[in-house]
């Protein structure tokens, strides 16, 4: 099993550009989440999904869109990148109340 | 909404000594789980230990143990016989009927 796979690992964007961070899991987990990690702020929840076709907002959803068309995939879209979205992004999945599995993270810089 | 507070932004410990990292949380739920995650410089999120709220017995994993005080909503992590490889960010996290909520983290340094 590959676990949770995030791509890309690093990305530099210009302000106003759009892009999609990919996340895939092969464990058939129902829950998937996106977090951003900023210095001194811990991990903050952006969006999450409790199953295919179901998504909801987390603590910091503005500027991000998600969809969950399959159990395996949970992409995060930045529609118009802003410097405030410079961060490290983590995708995670879990089943029920089992521990969460994390991807290796994506370091995103927006100039 | 649930919140998790880690009041120690930084801690240090001598190699082979014991250190305790603090965590408090706020919730109205009765059934939930608590976690400690370790994040070394590699950026990976590594599960250290997990505690079910309905269990009175404190969880232990080798050199890592917790002091879970449900009434006080406290969940501290004790690291015994600290090793250089324990140096990392440590995050306390809460999971109930919502996705995982994290504290802001404690950076642990281990002094040789």
Coordinates of C-alpha atoms in Angstrom, one line a residue:
Chain A
X1 CA 0.0 0.0 0.0
X2 CA 1.2 3.5 -0.9
X3 CA -0.8 5.1 1.9
X4 CA -1.6 8.8 1.2
X5 CA 0.2 10.3 -1.8
X6 CA 0.5 14.0 -2.4
X7 CA 1.7 15.7 -5.5
X8 CA 3.7 17.8 -6.1
X9 CA 6.1 18.0 -3.2
X10 CA 7.1 21.6 -4.0
X11 CA 5.5 24.3 -6.1
X12 CA 6.2 28.0 -6.8
X13 CA 3.3 30.0 -8.2
X14 CA 2.8 33.6 -9.2
X15 CA 0.0 35.6 -7.6
X16 CA -3.2 35.0 -9.5
X17 CA -2.3 31.7 -10.9
X18 CA -4.4 28.6 -10.3
X19 CA -3.4 25.1 -9.5
X20 CA -4.5 21.8 -8.0
X21 CA -2.8 19.9 -5.2
X22 CA -3.4 16.2 -5.7
X23 CA -4.1 13.7 -2.9
X24 CA -4.8 10.0 -3.3
X25 CA -5.2 7.2 -0.8
X26 CA -5.4 3.5 -1.4
X27 CA -6.7 2.4 2.0
X28 CA -10.5 2.9 1.2
X29 CA -10.7 5.4 4.0
X30 CA -13.9 7.4 4.2
X31 CA -12.5 10.5 5.8
X32 CA -10.1 12.8 4.0
X33 CA -8.9 16.2 5.0
X34 CA -6.7 19.1 3.9
X35 CA -4.6 21.0 6.4
X36 CA -2.2 23.9 6.1
X37 CA 0.8 24.4 8.4
X38 CA 2.2 27.8 9.1
X39 CA 4.9 28.6 11.6
X40 CA 3.5 29.0 15.1
X41 CA 0.0 28.0 14.0
X42 CA 0.0 24.2 14.0
X43 CA -2.1 22.5 11.4
X44 CA -5.3 24.2 10.5
X45 CA -8.2 22.4 8.7
X46 CA -9.1 23.8 5.2
X47 CA -11.7 21.3 3.9
X48 CA -12.7 17.8 4.7
X49 CA -14.8 15.0 3.3
X50 CA -16.7 12.2 5.0
X51 CA -17.2 10.2 1.8
X52 CA -17.5 10.4 -1.9
X53 CA -19.7 13.3 -2.9
X54 CA -19.6 14.9 0.5
X55 CA -17.4 17.8 1.5
X56 CA -17.4 20.5 4.1
X57 CA -15.5 23.6 5.2
X58 CA -12.9 23.6 7.9
X59 CA -11.4 26.5 9.9
X60 CA -9.7 28.3 6.9
X61 CA -11.6 27.5 3.7
X62 CA -11.4 30.8 1.9
X63 CA -9.6 30.7 -1.4
X64 CA -9.7 26.9 -1.7
X65 CA -12.1 24.5 -3.4
X66 CA -12.4 20.7 -3.1
X67 CA -14.4 17.9 -4.6
X68 CA -14.6 14.2 -3.8
X69 CA -15.8 12.3 -6.9
X70 CA -14.2 9.0 -5.8
X71 CA -13.2 7.5 -2.4
X72 CA -9.6 7.6 -3.4
X73 CA -9.0 11.1 -4.5
X74 CA -9.4 14.5 -2.8
X75 CA -7.9 17.3 -4.8
X76 CA -7.4 20.9 -3.4
X77 CA -7.8 23.7 -5.8
X78 CA -6.4 27.2 -5.5
X79 CA -8.5 29.4 -7.9
X80 CA -6.4 32.5 -7.7
X81 CA -3.3 32.1 -5.6
X82 CA -2.4 34.8 -3.1
X83 CA 0.9 35.3 -1.1
X84 CA -1.1 34.5 2.1
X85 CA -1.5 31.0 0.8
X86 CA 2.2 30.3 1.0
X87 CA 2.3 27.4 3.3
X88 CA 2.9 23.6 3.7
X89 CA -0.2 21.6 2.8
X90 CA -1.0 18.2 4.2
X91 CA -3.6 15.7 3.0
X92 CA -4.8 13.1 5.5
X93 CA -7.2 10.2 5.6
X94 CA -8.7 7.9 8.2
X95 CA -11.3 5.3 8.8
X96 CA -13.7 5.9 11.7
X97 CA -11.8 6.9 14.8
X98 CA -8.6 5.1 13.7
X99 CA -5.4 7.3 13.6
X100 CA -5.1 9.6 10.7
X101 CA -2.6 8.8 7.9
X102 CA -0.8 11.8 6.5
X103 CA 0.8 12.5 3.1
X104 CA 4.4 13.9 3.0
X105 CA 3.2 17.4 2.5
X106 CA 3.4 20.0 -0.3
X107 CA 5.5 23.1 0.2
X108 CA 3.8 25.9 -1.8
X109 CA 5.3 29.4 -2.4
X110 CA 3.4 32.2 -4.0
X111 CA 5.3 35.1 -5.2
Chain B
X1 CA -16.1 24.0 18.6
X2 CA -13.3 21.9 20.0
X3 CA -10.0 23.6 20.8
X4 CA -6.6 22.2 21.7
X5 CA -4.0 24.3 23.6
X6 CA -0.4 23.6 24.0
X7 CA 1.0 26.2 26.3
X8 CA 4.7 25.4 25.8
X9 CA 6.0 26.7 22.4
X10 CA 9.5 25.3 23.2
X11 CA 11.0 22.8 25.6
X12 CA 14.4 21.3 26.1
X13 CA 15.6 18.2 27.8
X14 CA 19.0 16.6 28.6
X15 CA 19.6 13.3 26.8
X16 CA 18.5 10.4 29.0
X17 CA 16.3 12.6 31.1
X18 CA 12.5 12.8 31.3
X19 CA 10.3 15.6 29.9
X20 CA 6.6 16.3 29.9
X21 CA 4.7 18.2 27.3
X22 CA 1.4 19.7 28.2
X23 CA -1.9 19.8 26.4
X24 CA -5.4 20.8 27.3
X25 CA -8.5 20.7 25.3
X26 CA -12.1 21.9 25.4
X27 CA -15.1 19.8 24.3
X28 CA -18.6 19.0 25.2
X29 CA -18.4 15.6 23.7
X30 CA -18.2 12.5 25.9
X31 CA -16.7 10.1 23.3
X32 CA -13.5 11.2 21.6
X33 CA -9.9 10.3 21.0
X34 CA -6.7 12.2 21.7
X35 CA -3.4 11.9 19.9
X36 CA 0.2 13.0 20.1
X37 CA 2.0 13.4 16.7
X38 CA 5.7 14.0 16.2
X39 CA 7.0 16.0 13.3
X40 CA 10.8 15.8 12.7
X41 CA 12.6 18.1 10.3
X42 CA 11.7 15.7 7.5
X43 CA 8.1 17.2 7.8
X44 CA 6.5 13.7 8.2
X45 CA 3.6 13.5 10.7
X46 CA 4.3 10.4 12.9
X47 CA 1.8 9.1 15.3
X48 CA 3.3 8.8 18.8
X49 CA 0.4 7.7 21.0
X50 CA -3.3 7.5 21.1
X51 CA -5.8 7.6 23.9
X52 CA -9.5 6.7 23.9
X53 CA -11.5 8.9 26.2
X54 CA -13.6 6.0 27.5
X55 CA -10.5 4.2 28.8
X56 CA -9.3 5.3 32.2
X57 CA -5.9 3.6 31.8
X58 CA -3.2 5.9 30.4
X59 CA -1.8 4.8 27.1
X60 CA 1.9 3.9 26.9
X61 CA 4.2 3.2 23.9
X62 CA 7.7 2.2 24.9
X63 CA 9.3 5.4 26.3
X64 CA 6.2 7.5 25.6
X65 CA 3.3 7.7 28.0
X66 CA 0.4 10.0 28.7
X67 CA -1.3 11.4 31.7
X68 CA -5.0 11.6 30.7
X69 CA -7.1 13.6 33.1
X70 CA -10.6 13.6 31.6
X71 CA -12.3 15.8 34.2
X72 CA -9.6 18.4 33.9
X73 CA -9.4 18.0 30.0
X74 CA -5.7 17.5 30.2
X75 CA -3.6 15.2 28.1
X76 CA 0.2 15.5 28.7
X77 CA 2.9 13.4 27.1
X78 CA 5.9 12.1 29.0
X79 CA 9.0 11.1 27.2
X80 CA 11.4 9.0 29.3
X81 CA 15.1 8.4 28.6
X82 CA 15.1 11.1 26.0
X83 CA 17.1 10.5 22.9
X84 CA 18.6 12.8 20.3
X85 CA 16.1 11.4 17.8
X86 CA 13.2 12.7 19.9
X87 CA 14.0 16.2 18.9
X88 CA 11.0 17.4 16.9
X89 CA 7.8 19.4 16.9
X90 CA 5.1 17.6 18.9
X91 CA 1.4 18.2 18.2
X92 CA -1.5 17.3 20.5
X93 CA -4.7 16.5 18.6
X94 CA -8.4 15.9 19.3
X95 CA -10.8 13.8 17.3
X96 CA -14.5 13.5 18.1
X97 CA -17.4 13.9 15.7
X98 CA -15.3 16.4 13.7
X99 CA -12.0 16.1 11.8
X100 CA -8.8 16.1 13.8
X101 CA -8.1 19.4 15.6
X102 CA -4.5 20.3 16.4
X103 CA -2.7 22.4 19.0
X104 CA 0.0 24.8 17.8
X105 CA 2.8 22.5 18.8
X106 CA 5.7 22.3 21.1
X107 CA 9.3 22.3 19.7
X108 CA 11.4 19.9 21.7
X109 CA 15.2 20.1 21.8
X110 CA 17.3 17.3 23.2
X111 CA 20.7 18.4 24.6
X112 CA 23.5 15.9 24.4

